[in-house]
């Protein structure tokens, strides 16, 4: 993937006396010293590190230091909850509106996000070049949807050609049907820079003609998509709600199971055995319920929210008991993006705080196949770091409030927010 040029890297920074919170343990690791050189973490030690000449030294005096957060389910191009209308906007307008969405994410402490439908390599490169301020982007290009599936916004009486949205920046997905057509779609997305493949394998809330229990794509199509993704040395992520849809996807080799609201214990165990991972996104259903209609969600979509919303917390317990790893995801649309950090608080109602944090650090990095690069404070990793005023293991709401409790946000060694005294 494209990465920031070294020209953007800055002065060495030595953090002294940090309380490290990375989700690996229920308690912070205190008295930690971390040296950042260029865009990477150079040293992490329980013993004092000697500051290199000209390094900036920051004594954190026990403040919390965390790896930059990772959200594994976002749509940076979703500038409104009316996704059909979004798909028709001019590309330039979509890119312009995506920039404050991405900046908002970074200022909430998310230094990496996985876009699961919509963002293209152009947006990714603009962030990597520093033209757009935002999280490091991992992209899949357009999500694959069957005719009448979760990315077919045409509705009952709209007979437009099904390729009208394929290359529009504001479209989350594209339509393809049949084994050869899905094969070609995967190859086209990979060629255009996709780092994994997203498939809509179940009905959805925000689309007009697919109740959530619809199974999308045939088993042969799903297997073909998985085959083509693995030929390209990557994996498939699937939009899924019902137990039947999840089981079918797991059996076809899908690795990243999005949403999973209606998963049952047997399927969760099967998924864990096969090495799949889940990416719940509970906050989006809470917000859609409260404000979806105000922000453009159509009535037929509003009527579907509770089909998945009500099962959300229970699904977390089911997956945890089955040993199915869960990464952090949010799936917010349009004006609802500012609620991104509330997923931490929602999950903490039923999961231990350090496990919730881990979902946005090491577990997320594992899902993105970027272990050791992001989601950890370790030598060699990107210097993506946040400093929190207080201990989020005791009060998860410290991660909410649009970053107001974050006194420093560092991305690739550069401080994008800094209110620590020099
Ligand atoms: Zn989504």
PDB file of N, CA, C and O and ligand atoms in Angstrom, residues 73-75 116-117 150 172 198 200 239 258-259 281 331-333, ligand 1:
ATOM      1  N   UNK A  73     -14.435  -0.900  10.232  1.00  0.00           N
ATOM      2  CA  UNK A  73     -15.632  -0.850   9.367  1.00  0.00           C
ATOM      3  C   UNK A  73     -16.126   0.581   9.249  1.00  0.00           C
ATOM      4  O   UNK A  73     -16.939   1.039  10.042  1.00  0.00           O
ATOM      5  N   UNK A  74     -15.601   1.289   8.257  1.00  0.00           N
ATOM      6  CA  UNK A  74     -16.093   2.641   7.979  1.00  0.00           C
ATOM      7  C   UNK A  74     -16.374   2.770   6.485  1.00  0.00           C
ATOM      8  O   UNK A  74     -15.960   1.935   5.678  1.00  0.00           O
ATOM      9  N   UNK A  75     -17.096   3.862   6.163  1.00  0.00           N
ATOM     10  CA  UNK A  75     -17.304   4.248   4.761  1.00  0.00           C
ATOM     11  C   UNK A  75     -17.015   5.745   4.689  1.00  0.00           C
ATOM     12  O   UNK A  75     -17.880   6.559   5.008  1.00  0.00           O
ATOM     13  N   UNK A 116     -14.763  -0.252   4.110  1.00  0.00           N
ATOM     14  CA  UNK A 116     -15.346  -1.490   3.598  1.00  0.00           C
ATOM     15  C   UNK A 116     -16.338  -1.225   2.471  1.00  0.00           C
ATOM     16  O   UNK A 116     -17.336  -1.939   2.334  1.00  0.00           O
ATOM     17  N   UNK A 117     -16.055  -0.230   1.664  1.00  0.00           N
ATOM     18  CA  UNK A 117     -16.884  -0.004   0.482  1.00  0.00           C
ATOM     19  C   UNK A 117     -16.950   1.449   0.106  1.00  0.00           C
ATOM     20  O   UNK A 117     -17.530   2.252   0.831  1.00  0.00           O
ATOM     21  N   UNK A 150     -27.525  -5.634  -1.331  1.00  0.00           N
ATOM     22  CA  UNK A 150     -27.378  -4.525  -0.394  1.00  0.00           C
ATOM     23  C   UNK A 150     -26.781  -3.246  -1.008  1.00  0.00           C
ATOM     24  O   UNK A 150     -26.867  -2.183  -0.406  1.00  0.00           O
ATOM     25  N   UNK A 172     -20.988   2.941  -2.708  1.00  0.00           N
ATOM     26  CA  UNK A 172     -20.299   1.999  -1.845  1.00  0.00           C
ATOM     27  C   UNK A 172     -19.968   0.714  -2.578  1.00  0.00           C
ATOM     28  O   UNK A 172     -19.047   0.004  -2.236  1.00  0.00           O
ATOM     29  N   UNK A 198     -14.703  -6.929  -0.488  1.00  0.00           N
ATOM     30  CA  UNK A 198     -15.924  -6.867   0.322  1.00  0.00           C
ATOM     31  C   UNK A 198     -17.084  -7.398  -0.505  1.00  0.00           C
ATOM     32  O   UNK A 198     -17.242  -7.028  -1.672  1.00  0.00           O
ATOM     33  N   UNK A 200     -21.408  -8.228  -0.325  1.00  0.00           N
ATOM     34  CA  UNK A 200     -22.669  -8.082   0.389  1.00  0.00           C
ATOM     35  C   UNK A 200     -23.396  -9.431   0.294  1.00  0.00           C
ATOM     36  O   UNK A 200     -24.011  -9.735  -0.722  1.00  0.00           O
ATOM     37  N   UNK A 239     -20.657  -8.625   4.390  1.00  0.00           N
ATOM     38  CA  UNK A 239     -21.771  -8.009   5.116  1.00  0.00           C
ATOM     39  C   UNK A 239     -22.761  -9.118   5.471  1.00  0.00           C
ATOM     40  O   UNK A 239     -23.277  -9.796   4.589  1.00  0.00           O
ATOM     41  N   UNK A 258     -18.699  -9.195   8.924  1.00  0.00           N
ATOM     42  CA  UNK A 258     -19.160  -7.873   9.367  1.00  0.00           C
ATOM     43  C   UNK A 258     -20.530  -7.995  10.045  1.00  0.00           C
ATOM     44  O   UNK A 258     -21.371  -8.800   9.633  1.00  0.00           O
ATOM     45  N   UNK A 259     -20.753  -7.175  11.041  1.00  0.00           N
ATOM     46  CA  UNK A 259     -22.030  -7.033  11.765  1.00  0.00           C
ATOM     47  C   UNK A 259     -22.356  -8.254  12.644  1.00  0.00           C
ATOM     48  O   UNK A 259     -22.234  -8.174  13.854  1.00  0.00           O
ATOM     49  N   UNK A 281     -20.805  -3.827  14.599  1.00  0.00           N
ATOM     50  CA  UNK A 281     -20.918  -2.372  14.372  1.00  0.00           C
ATOM     51  C   UNK A 281     -22.187  -1.867  15.055  1.00  0.00           C
ATOM     52  O   UNK A 281     -23.090  -1.344  14.408  1.00  0.00           O
ATOM     53  N   UNK A 331     -19.425   1.633  11.057  1.00  0.00           N
ATOM     54  CA  UNK A 331     -20.365   1.659   9.931  1.00  0.00           C
ATOM     55  C   UNK A 331     -21.286   2.878   9.928  1.00  0.00           C
ATOM     56  O   UNK A 331     -22.420   2.792   9.475  1.00  0.00           O
ATOM     57  N   UNK A 332     -20.808   4.025  10.400  1.00  0.00           N
ATOM     58  CA  UNK A 332     -21.676   5.206  10.468  1.00  0.00           C
ATOM     59  C   UNK A 332     -21.738   5.917   9.118  1.00  0.00           C
ATOM     60  O   UNK A 332     -20.820   5.834   8.310  1.00  0.00           O
ATOM     61  N   UNK A 333     -22.843   6.601   8.906  1.00  0.00           N
ATOM     62  CA  UNK A 333     -23.112   7.247   7.616  1.00  0.00           C
ATOM     63  C   UNK A 333     -23.388   8.733   7.825  1.00  0.00           C
ATOM     64  O   UNK A 333     -24.029   9.122   8.804  1.00  0.00           O
TER      65      UNK A 333
HETATM   66 ZN1  LIG B   1     -20.887  -1.076   6.175  1.00  0.00          ZN
END
